[in-house]
């Protein structure tokens, strides 16, 4: 953790969740007690179909909500897309952009991710910009170069510590049960912080929350969250179980 930074644990439900699963959000809100509130911010990013009702369910809990993606465009003839303003209107305060599943399955380039991050900022949402290398890239010794390159291409203009979150999610660790070693996470997060210094200036870079994501579970959260420059987690599968998500939050507290 970075002592001066309040950690954030965000849950990415991906394409999971029907109305009945709002009970998970309610259980997380119930478990977000005074001790946790004093120590860690929480956010849930349900599918777009549940965003407004999840935001309602979380109202008063101090747990934020977010979208999982947003359009580069403000409005218009873009069937199936959802704008950042629509996410904000549904109660969101965050938007995940550039998740590896979007980059891989939908061919999103760094330039597209940057445009989405800018669209999020324009709608007063905080973008959670995801970066991460593939297994081949890590094995070729290119992990840091790939991730810093993604940062260069994907970060919005004029971001500040208060308006940007970066999530390092190694592609090979997502949904696989595999995680990098603490030393590898430390190396990458230090490299990300240094790169942000070049892009935003050291003062802003020092305050940006850098999340780790990829197979975070209650059993490994304490070790991962203890790494220098890890300021929280972006949690997939384990965010669909209130107890697991709260246990990860406690590991940050
Ligand atoms: P898992 O926690 O299921 O590995 O997913 C991580 C992730 O992709 C969060 O955005």
PDB file of C-alpha atoms and ligand atoms in Angstrom:
ATOM      1  CA  UNK A   1       0.000   0.000   0.000  1.00  0.00           C
ATOM      2  CA  UNK A   2       0.962   3.650  -0.278  1.00  0.00           C
ATOM      3  CA  UNK A   3       0.412   5.188   3.138  1.00  0.00           C
ATOM      4  CA  UNK A   4      -0.809   8.564   1.907  1.00  0.00           C
ATOM      5  CA  UNK A   5      -3.368   7.045  -0.489  1.00  0.00           C
ATOM      6  CA  UNK A   6      -6.808   5.847   0.556  1.00  0.00           C
ATOM      7  CA  UNK A   7      -7.204   2.410  -1.040  1.00  0.00           C
ATOM      8  CA  UNK A   8     -10.011   1.460  -3.421  1.00  0.00           C
ATOM      9  CA  UNK A   9     -11.418  -2.016  -3.900  1.00  0.00           C
ATOM     10  CA  UNK A  10     -13.625  -2.190  -6.975  1.00  0.00           C
ATOM     11  CA  UNK A  11     -15.701  -5.170  -8.072  1.00  0.00           C
ATOM     12  CA  UNK A  12     -16.105  -5.888 -11.777  1.00  0.00           C
ATOM     13  CA  UNK A  13     -19.088  -8.162 -12.203  1.00  0.00           C
ATOM     14  CA  UNK A  14     -18.436  -8.490 -15.955  1.00  0.00           C
ATOM     15  CA  UNK A  15     -21.423 -10.130 -17.762  1.00  0.00           C
ATOM     16  CA  UNK A  16     -22.821 -11.606 -14.551  1.00  0.00           C
ATOM     17  CA  UNK A  17     -25.797 -10.552 -12.524  1.00  0.00           C
ATOM     18  CA  UNK A  18     -29.577 -10.501 -12.773  1.00  0.00           C
ATOM     19  CA  UNK A  19     -31.950  -8.459 -10.622  1.00  0.00           C
ATOM     20  CA  UNK A  20     -31.893 -11.107  -7.897  1.00  0.00           C
ATOM     21  CA  UNK A  21     -28.145 -10.582  -7.569  1.00  0.00           C
ATOM     22  CA  UNK A  22     -28.673  -7.069  -6.241  1.00  0.00           C
ATOM     23  CA  UNK A  23     -28.858  -8.958  -2.936  1.00  0.00           C
ATOM     24  CA  UNK A  24     -25.064  -9.333  -3.232  1.00  0.00           C
ATOM     25  CA  UNK A  25     -24.700  -5.550  -3.419  1.00  0.00           C
ATOM     26  CA  UNK A  26     -27.012  -5.178  -0.438  1.00  0.00           C
ATOM     27  CA  UNK A  27     -24.953  -7.710   1.554  1.00  0.00           C
ATOM     28  CA  UNK A  28     -21.729  -5.887   0.686  1.00  0.00           C
ATOM     29  CA  UNK A  29     -23.323  -2.617   1.811  1.00  0.00           C
ATOM     30  CA  UNK A  30     -24.385  -4.281   5.077  1.00  0.00           C
ATOM     31  CA  UNK A  31     -20.850  -5.532   5.713  1.00  0.00           C
ATOM     32  CA  UNK A  32     -19.198  -2.183   4.961  1.00  0.00           C
ATOM     33  CA  UNK A  33     -18.956  -1.278   8.626  1.00  0.00           C
ATOM     34  CA  UNK A  34     -17.499   1.794  10.294  1.00  0.00           C
ATOM     35  CA  UNK A  35     -14.037   0.258  10.547  1.00  0.00           C
ATOM     36  CA  UNK A  36     -13.918  -0.565   6.839  1.00  0.00           C
ATOM     37  CA  UNK A  37     -15.426   2.806   5.911  1.00  0.00           C
ATOM     38  CA  UNK A  38     -12.648   4.527   7.826  1.00  0.00           C
ATOM     39  CA  UNK A  39      -9.993   2.661   5.867  1.00  0.00           C
ATOM     40  CA  UNK A  40     -11.014   1.787   2.312  1.00  0.00           C
ATOM     41  CA  UNK A  41     -13.259   2.967  -0.537  1.00  0.00           C
ATOM     42  CA  UNK A  42     -15.450   0.406  -2.270  1.00  0.00           C
ATOM     43  CA  UNK A  43     -17.075   0.423  -5.689  1.00  0.00           C
ATOM     44  CA  UNK A  44     -19.155  -2.081  -7.637  1.00  0.00           C
ATOM     45  CA  UNK A  45     -19.339  -2.198 -11.424  1.00  0.00           C
ATOM     46  CA  UNK A  46     -22.371  -4.331 -12.317  1.00  0.00           C
ATOM     47  CA  UNK A  47     -23.542  -4.914 -15.890  1.00  0.00           C
ATOM     48  CA  UNK A  48     -25.170  -1.842 -17.459  1.00  0.00           C
ATOM     49  CA  UNK A  49     -28.622  -3.407 -17.094  1.00  0.00           C
ATOM     50  CA  UNK A  50     -28.265  -3.297 -13.295  1.00  0.00           C
ATOM     51  CA  UNK A  51     -26.354  -0.053 -12.905  1.00  0.00           C
ATOM     52  CA  UNK A  52     -29.260   2.206 -11.978  1.00  0.00           C
ATOM     53  CA  UNK A  53     -30.832  -0.296  -9.588  1.00  0.00           C
ATOM     54  CA  UNK A  54     -27.459  -1.158  -8.030  1.00  0.00           C
ATOM     55  CA  UNK A  55     -26.746   2.545  -7.557  1.00  0.00           C
ATOM     56  CA  UNK A  56     -30.122   2.849  -5.825  1.00  0.00           C
ATOM     57  CA  UNK A  57     -29.401  -0.201  -3.656  1.00  0.00           C
ATOM     58  CA  UNK A  58     -26.043   1.288  -2.648  1.00  0.00           C
ATOM     59  CA  UNK A  59     -27.390   4.775  -1.931  1.00  0.00           C
ATOM     60  CA  UNK A  60     -26.452   5.851   1.586  1.00  0.00           C
ATOM     61  CA  UNK A  61     -23.863   3.072   1.933  1.00  0.00           C
ATOM     62  CA  UNK A  62     -20.925   5.211   0.711  1.00  0.00           C
ATOM     63  CA  UNK A  63     -20.180   2.466  -1.837  1.00  0.00           C
ATOM     64  CA  UNK A  64     -19.770   3.883  -5.324  1.00  0.00           C
ATOM     65  CA  UNK A  65     -20.904   2.291  -8.553  1.00  0.00           C
ATOM     66  CA  UNK A  66     -19.336   2.245 -11.981  1.00  0.00           C
ATOM     67  CA  UNK A  67     -19.798   1.138 -15.551  1.00  0.00           C
ATOM     68  CA  UNK A  68     -17.631  -1.527 -17.179  1.00  0.00           C
ATOM     69  CA  UNK A  69     -17.069   0.399 -20.412  1.00  0.00           C
ATOM     70  CA  UNK A  70     -18.287   3.566 -22.104  1.00  0.00           C
ATOM     71  CA  UNK A  71     -18.526   4.898 -25.614  1.00  0.00           C
ATOM     72  CA  UNK A  72     -16.005   7.313 -27.084  1.00  0.00           C
ATOM     73  CA  UNK A  73     -19.041   9.275 -28.343  1.00  0.00           C
ATOM     74  CA  UNK A  74     -21.425  11.603 -26.514  1.00  0.00           C
ATOM     75  CA  UNK A  75     -24.682  10.453 -28.121  1.00  0.00           C
ATOM     76  CA  UNK A  76     -26.295   9.495 -31.387  1.00  0.00           C
ATOM     77  CA  UNK A  77     -26.585   6.585 -33.796  1.00  0.00           C
ATOM     78  CA  UNK A  78     -24.342   4.066 -32.027  1.00  0.00           C
ATOM     79  CA  UNK A  79     -26.616   1.075 -31.455  1.00  0.00           C
ATOM     80  CA  UNK A  80     -25.702  -0.934 -28.383  1.00  0.00           C
ATOM     81  CA  UNK A  81     -23.242   1.629 -27.033  1.00  0.00           C
ATOM     82  CA  UNK A  82     -23.608   3.387 -23.711  1.00  0.00           C
ATOM     83  CA  UNK A  83     -22.259   6.883 -23.136  1.00  0.00           C
ATOM     84  CA  UNK A  84     -20.375   8.093 -20.093  1.00  0.00           C
ATOM     85  CA  UNK A  85     -23.168  10.600 -19.437  1.00  0.00           C
ATOM     86  CA  UNK A  86     -25.662   7.702 -19.367  1.00  0.00           C
ATOM     87  CA  UNK A  87     -23.521   5.887 -16.797  1.00  0.00           C
ATOM     88  CA  UNK A  88     -23.369   9.040 -14.693  1.00  0.00           C
ATOM     89  CA  UNK A  89     -27.123   9.494 -15.055  1.00  0.00           C
ATOM     90  CA  UNK A  90     -27.590   5.921 -13.773  1.00  0.00           C
ATOM     91  CA  UNK A  91     -25.637   6.823 -10.643  1.00  0.00           C
ATOM     92  CA  UNK A  92     -22.091   5.798 -11.581  1.00  0.00           C
ATOM     93  CA  UNK A  93     -19.004   7.620 -10.444  1.00  0.00           C
ATOM     94  CA  UNK A  94     -16.464   5.352 -12.153  1.00  0.00           C
ATOM     95  CA  UNK A  95     -16.051   3.805 -15.606  1.00  0.00           C
ATOM     96  CA  UNK A  96     -13.701   0.918 -16.268  1.00  0.00           C
ATOM     97  CA  UNK A  97     -12.026   1.481 -19.646  1.00  0.00           C
ATOM     98  CA  UNK A  98      -9.578  -0.672 -21.581  1.00  0.00           C
ATOM     99  CA  UNK A  99     -10.253  -3.902 -19.724  1.00  0.00           C
ATOM    100  CA  UNK A 100      -8.263  -6.655 -21.428  1.00  0.00           C
ATOM    101  CA  UNK A 101     -11.503  -8.427 -22.355  1.00  0.00           C
ATOM    102  CA  UNK A 102     -12.503  -5.308 -24.315  1.00  0.00           C
ATOM    103  CA  UNK A 103      -9.030  -4.914 -25.795  1.00  0.00           C
ATOM    104  CA  UNK A 104      -8.884  -8.591 -26.841  1.00  0.00           C
ATOM    105  CA  UNK A 105     -12.485  -9.471 -27.730  1.00  0.00           C
ATOM    106  CA  UNK A 106     -13.475  -6.101 -29.188  1.00  0.00           C
ATOM    107  CA  UNK A 107     -10.158  -4.978 -30.638  1.00  0.00           C
ATOM    108  CA  UNK A 108      -9.957  -1.822 -28.545  1.00  0.00           C
ATOM    109  CA  UNK A 109      -6.741   0.049 -29.253  1.00  0.00           C
ATOM    110  CA  UNK A 110      -4.893   2.350 -26.878  1.00  0.00           C
ATOM    111  CA  UNK A 111      -6.296   5.298 -28.837  1.00  0.00           C
ATOM    112  CA  UNK A 112      -9.862   4.036 -28.333  1.00  0.00           C
ATOM    113  CA  UNK A 113      -9.221   3.490 -24.630  1.00  0.00           C
ATOM    114  CA  UNK A 114      -7.852   7.005 -24.332  1.00  0.00           C
ATOM    115  CA  UNK A 115     -10.941   8.431 -26.062  1.00  0.00           C
ATOM    116  CA  UNK A 116     -13.159   6.453 -23.672  1.00  0.00           C
ATOM    117  CA  UNK A 117     -11.199   7.703 -20.670  1.00  0.00           C
ATOM    118  CA  UNK A 118     -11.602  11.264 -21.937  1.00  0.00           C
ATOM    119  CA  UNK A 119     -15.324  10.715 -22.458  1.00  0.00           C
ATOM    120  CA  UNK A 120     -15.553   9.456 -18.874  1.00  0.00           C
ATOM    121  CA  UNK A 121     -13.772  12.539 -17.528  1.00  0.00           C
ATOM    122  CA  UNK A 122     -16.054  14.802 -19.566  1.00  0.00           C
ATOM    123  CA  UNK A 123     -19.037  13.208 -17.807  1.00  0.00           C
ATOM    124  CA  UNK A 124     -17.339  13.716 -14.417  1.00  0.00           C
ATOM    125  CA  UNK A 125     -16.657   9.987 -14.033  1.00  0.00           C
ATOM    126  CA  UNK A 126     -13.305   8.708 -12.812  1.00  0.00           C
ATOM    127  CA  UNK A 127     -11.914   6.319 -15.438  1.00  0.00           C
ATOM    128  CA  UNK A 128     -10.315   3.110 -14.178  1.00  0.00           C
ATOM    129  CA  UNK A 129      -7.814   2.605 -16.990  1.00  0.00           C
ATOM    130  CA  UNK A 130      -6.753  -1.054 -17.300  1.00  0.00           C
ATOM    131  CA  UNK A 131      -3.378  -2.172 -18.573  1.00  0.00           C
ATOM    132  CA  UNK A 132      -1.624  -5.523 -18.540  1.00  0.00           C
ATOM    133  CA  UNK A 133       0.622  -7.844 -20.497  1.00  0.00           C
ATOM    134  CA  UNK A 134      -0.115 -11.273 -21.962  1.00  0.00           C
ATOM    135  CA  UNK A 135       1.700 -14.438 -20.920  1.00  0.00           C
ATOM    136  CA  UNK A 136       3.825 -14.386 -24.078  1.00  0.00           C
ATOM    137  CA  UNK A 137       4.812 -10.775 -23.477  1.00  0.00           C
ATOM    138  CA  UNK A 138       5.860 -11.549 -19.895  1.00  0.00           C
ATOM    139  CA  UNK A 139       7.812 -14.615 -20.946  1.00  0.00           C
ATOM    140  CA  UNK A 140       9.599 -12.535 -23.558  1.00  0.00           C
ATOM    141  CA  UNK A 141      10.683 -10.101 -20.818  1.00  0.00           C
ATOM    142  CA  UNK A 142       8.532  -7.334 -22.300  1.00  0.00           C
ATOM    143  CA  UNK A 143       5.927  -6.908 -19.541  1.00  0.00           C
ATOM    144  CA  UNK A 144       7.081  -3.499 -18.288  1.00  0.00           C
ATOM    145  CA  UNK A 145       7.599  -2.148 -21.805  1.00  0.00           C
ATOM    146  CA  UNK A 146       4.131  -3.309 -22.894  1.00  0.00           C
ATOM    147  CA  UNK A 147       2.392  -1.831 -19.866  1.00  0.00           C
ATOM    148  CA  UNK A 148       4.192   1.513 -19.958  1.00  0.00           C
ATOM    149  CA  UNK A 149       3.426   1.676 -23.680  1.00  0.00           C
ATOM    150  CA  UNK A 150      -0.264   1.071 -22.966  1.00  0.00           C
ATOM    151  CA  UNK A 151      -0.191   3.847 -20.362  1.00  0.00           C
ATOM    152  CA  UNK A 152       1.323   6.272 -22.862  1.00  0.00           C
ATOM    153  CA  UNK A 153      -1.375   5.491 -25.387  1.00  0.00           C
ATOM    154  CA  UNK A 154      -4.395   5.114 -23.112  1.00  0.00           C
ATOM    155  CA  UNK A 155      -4.246   7.804 -20.452  1.00  0.00           C
ATOM    156  CA  UNK A 156      -6.598  10.741 -20.851  1.00  0.00           C
ATOM    157  CA  UNK A 157      -5.220  14.268 -21.221  1.00  0.00           C
ATOM    158  CA  UNK A 158      -5.077  16.397 -18.107  1.00  0.00           C
ATOM    159  CA  UNK A 159      -5.760  13.613 -15.644  1.00  0.00           C
ATOM    160  CA  UNK A 160      -5.058  14.286 -11.982  1.00  0.00           C
ATOM    161  CA  UNK A 161      -4.664  12.089  -8.928  1.00  0.00           C
ATOM    162  CA  UNK A 162      -8.306  12.733  -8.070  1.00  0.00           C
ATOM    163  CA  UNK A 163      -9.654  11.928 -11.542  1.00  0.00           C
ATOM    164  CA  UNK A 164      -7.729   8.809 -12.531  1.00  0.00           C
ATOM    165  CA  UNK A 165      -7.369   5.234 -11.325  1.00  0.00           C
ATOM    166  CA  UNK A 166      -5.025   2.796 -13.065  1.00  0.00           C
ATOM    167  CA  UNK A 167      -5.535  -0.961 -12.788  1.00  0.00           C
ATOM    168  CA  UNK A 168      -2.696  -3.352 -13.586  1.00  0.00           C
ATOM    169  CA  UNK A 169      -4.279  -6.616 -14.681  1.00  0.00           C
ATOM    170  CA  UNK A 170      -1.902  -9.156 -16.213  1.00  0.00           C
ATOM    171  CA  UNK A 171      -4.045 -10.855 -18.868  1.00  0.00           C
ATOM    172  CA  UNK A 172      -2.777 -14.307 -17.895  1.00  0.00           C
ATOM    173  CA  UNK A 173      -3.855 -13.781 -14.265  1.00  0.00           C
ATOM    174  CA  UNK A 174      -7.477 -12.896 -15.049  1.00  0.00           C
ATOM    175  CA  UNK A 175      -9.880 -15.650 -14.089  1.00  0.00           C
ATOM    176  CA  UNK A 176      -7.094 -18.263 -14.038  1.00  0.00           C
ATOM    177  CA  UNK A 177      -6.228 -18.498 -10.349  1.00  0.00           C
ATOM    178  CA  UNK A 178      -2.655 -17.524 -11.297  1.00  0.00           C
ATOM    179  CA  UNK A 179      -1.061 -14.395  -9.844  1.00  0.00           C
ATOM    180  CA  UNK A 180       2.302 -12.747 -10.353  1.00  0.00           C
ATOM    181  CA  UNK A 181       4.783 -12.905  -7.485  1.00  0.00           C
ATOM    182  CA  UNK A 182       4.786 -10.010  -5.036  1.00  0.00           C
ATOM    183  CA  UNK A 183       8.168  -9.020  -6.492  1.00  0.00           C
ATOM    184  CA  UNK A 184       6.739  -8.886 -10.036  1.00  0.00           C
ATOM    185  CA  UNK A 185       3.777  -6.797  -8.855  1.00  0.00           C
ATOM    186  CA  UNK A 186       6.151  -4.468  -6.989  1.00  0.00           C
ATOM    187  CA  UNK A 187       8.320  -4.027 -10.077  1.00  0.00           C
ATOM    188  CA  UNK A 188       5.332  -3.294 -12.304  1.00  0.00           C
ATOM    189  CA  UNK A 189       3.578  -0.900  -9.929  1.00  0.00           C
ATOM    190  CA  UNK A 190       6.812   1.041  -9.367  1.00  0.00           C
ATOM    191  CA  UNK A 191       7.252   1.248 -13.155  1.00  0.00           C
ATOM    192  CA  UNK A 192       3.650   2.464 -13.551  1.00  0.00           C
ATOM    193  CA  UNK A 193       4.134   5.126 -10.856  1.00  0.00           C
ATOM    194  CA  UNK A 194       7.349   6.295 -12.544  1.00  0.00           C
ATOM    195  CA  UNK A 195       5.673   6.421 -15.954  1.00  0.00           C
ATOM    196  CA  UNK A 196       2.758   8.396 -14.523  1.00  0.00           C
ATOM    197  CA  UNK A 197       5.356  10.831 -13.186  1.00  0.00           C
ATOM    198  CA  UNK A 198       6.547  11.450 -16.738  1.00  0.00           C
ATOM    199  CA  UNK A 199       2.990  11.815 -18.028  1.00  0.00           C
ATOM    200  CA  UNK A 200       1.280  13.772 -15.232  1.00  0.00           C
ATOM    201  CA  UNK A 201       4.153  15.190 -13.194  1.00  0.00           C
ATOM    202  CA  UNK A 202       5.467  13.603 -10.013  1.00  0.00           C
ATOM    203  CA  UNK A 203       3.075  15.369  -7.657  1.00  0.00           C
ATOM    204  CA  UNK A 204      -0.099  14.088  -9.369  1.00  0.00           C
ATOM    205  CA  UNK A 205       1.451  10.686 -10.066  1.00  0.00           C
ATOM    206  CA  UNK A 206       2.184  10.193  -6.383  1.00  0.00           C
ATOM    207  CA  UNK A 207      -1.522  10.336  -5.573  1.00  0.00           C
ATOM    208  CA  UNK A 208      -3.007   8.155  -8.345  1.00  0.00           C
ATOM    209  CA  UNK A 209      -4.549   4.936  -7.056  1.00  0.00           C
ATOM    210  CA  UNK A 210      -2.895   1.922  -8.669  1.00  0.00           C
ATOM    211  CA  UNK A 211      -5.037  -1.188  -8.367  1.00  0.00           C
ATOM    212  CA  UNK A 212      -3.898  -4.746  -8.907  1.00  0.00           C
ATOM    213  CA  UNK A 213      -6.367  -7.094 -10.613  1.00  0.00           C
ATOM    214  CA  UNK A 214      -6.264 -10.754 -11.633  1.00  0.00           C
ATOM    215  CA  UNK A 215      -7.384 -13.663  -9.436  1.00  0.00           C
ATOM    216  CA  UNK A 216      -7.518 -11.582  -6.243  1.00  0.00           C
ATOM    217  CA  UNK A 217      -9.095 -13.728  -3.526  1.00  0.00           C
ATOM    218  CA  UNK A 218      -9.369 -13.555   0.252  1.00  0.00           C
ATOM    219  CA  UNK A 219      -6.455 -16.031   0.458  1.00  0.00           C
ATOM    220  CA  UNK A 220      -3.975 -13.895  -1.511  1.00  0.00           C
ATOM    221  CA  UNK A 221      -5.306 -10.369  -0.930  1.00  0.00           C
ATOM    222  CA  UNK A 222      -3.160  -9.528   2.084  1.00  0.00           C
ATOM    223  CA  UNK A 223       0.057 -10.443   0.312  1.00  0.00           C
ATOM    224  CA  UNK A 224      -0.857  -8.562  -2.874  1.00  0.00           C
ATOM    225  CA  UNK A 225      -2.211  -5.503  -1.062  1.00  0.00           C
ATOM    226  CA  UNK A 226       0.943  -5.255   1.038  1.00  0.00           C
ATOM    227  CA  UNK A 227       3.093  -4.572  -2.009  1.00  0.00           C
ATOM    228  CA  UNK A 228       4.438  -1.024  -2.325  1.00  0.00           C
ATOM    229  CA  UNK A 229       2.435   1.096  -4.795  1.00  0.00           C
ATOM    230  CA  UNK A 230      -0.547  -1.266  -4.702  1.00  0.00           C
ATOM    231  CA  UNK A 231      -3.432   0.949  -3.592  1.00  0.00           C
ATOM    232  CA  UNK A 232      -6.290  -1.500  -3.853  1.00  0.00           C
ATOM    233  CA  UNK A 233      -7.755  -4.166  -6.087  1.00  0.00           C
ATOM    234  CA  UNK A 234      -9.951  -4.638  -9.132  1.00  0.00           C
ATOM    235  CA  UNK A 235     -11.778  -7.851  -8.341  1.00  0.00           C
ATOM    236  CA  UNK A 236     -13.640 -10.040 -10.829  1.00  0.00           C
ATOM    237  CA  UNK A 237     -15.042 -13.391  -9.702  1.00  0.00           C
ATOM    238  CA  UNK A 238     -14.639 -12.794  -5.974  1.00  0.00           C
ATOM    239  CA  UNK A 239     -16.750  -9.612  -6.162  1.00  0.00           C
ATOM    240  CA  UNK A 240     -19.800 -11.800  -6.820  1.00  0.00           C
ATOM    241  CA  UNK A 241     -19.564 -13.194  -3.285  1.00  0.00           C
ATOM    242  CA  UNK A 242     -20.208 -10.568  -0.621  1.00  0.00           C
ATOM    243  CA  UNK A 243     -18.109 -12.358   1.994  1.00  0.00           C
ATOM    244  CA  UNK A 244     -15.112 -12.715  -0.322  1.00  0.00           C
ATOM    245  CA  UNK A 245     -15.307  -9.131  -1.532  1.00  0.00           C
ATOM    246  CA  UNK A 246     -15.512  -7.845   2.047  1.00  0.00           C
ATOM    247  CA  UNK A 247     -12.590 -10.066   3.083  1.00  0.00           C
ATOM    248  CA  UNK A 248     -10.494  -8.536   0.272  1.00  0.00           C
ATOM    249  CA  UNK A 249     -11.543  -5.069   1.434  1.00  0.00           C
ATOM    250  CA  UNK A 250     -10.477  -5.949   4.974  1.00  0.00           C
ATOM    251  CA  UNK A 251      -7.071  -7.006   3.646  1.00  0.00           C
ATOM    252  CA  UNK A 252      -6.682  -3.432   2.383  1.00  0.00           C
ATOM    253  CA  UNK A 253      -7.800  -1.830   5.615  1.00  0.00           C
TER     254      UNK A 253
HETATM  255  P1  LIG B   1     -10.768 -12.183 -11.702  1.00  0.00           P
HETATM  256  O1  LIG B   1     -10.677 -11.550 -10.345  1.00  0.00           O
HETATM  257  O2  LIG B   1     -11.988 -13.013 -11.879  1.00  0.00           O
HETATM  258  O3  LIG B   1      -9.488 -12.852 -12.088  1.00  0.00           O
HETATM  259  O4  LIG B   1     -10.947 -10.974 -12.759  1.00  0.00           O
HETATM  260  C1  LIG B   1     -10.122  -9.874 -12.673  1.00  0.00           C
HETATM  261  C2  LIG B   1     -10.633  -8.818 -13.566  1.00  0.00           C
HETATM  262  O5  LIG B   1     -10.594  -8.935 -14.769  1.00  0.00           O
HETATM  263  C3  LIG B   1     -11.220  -7.622 -12.944  1.00  0.00           C
HETATM  264  O6  LIG B   1     -11.444  -6.621 -13.875  1.00  0.00           O
END
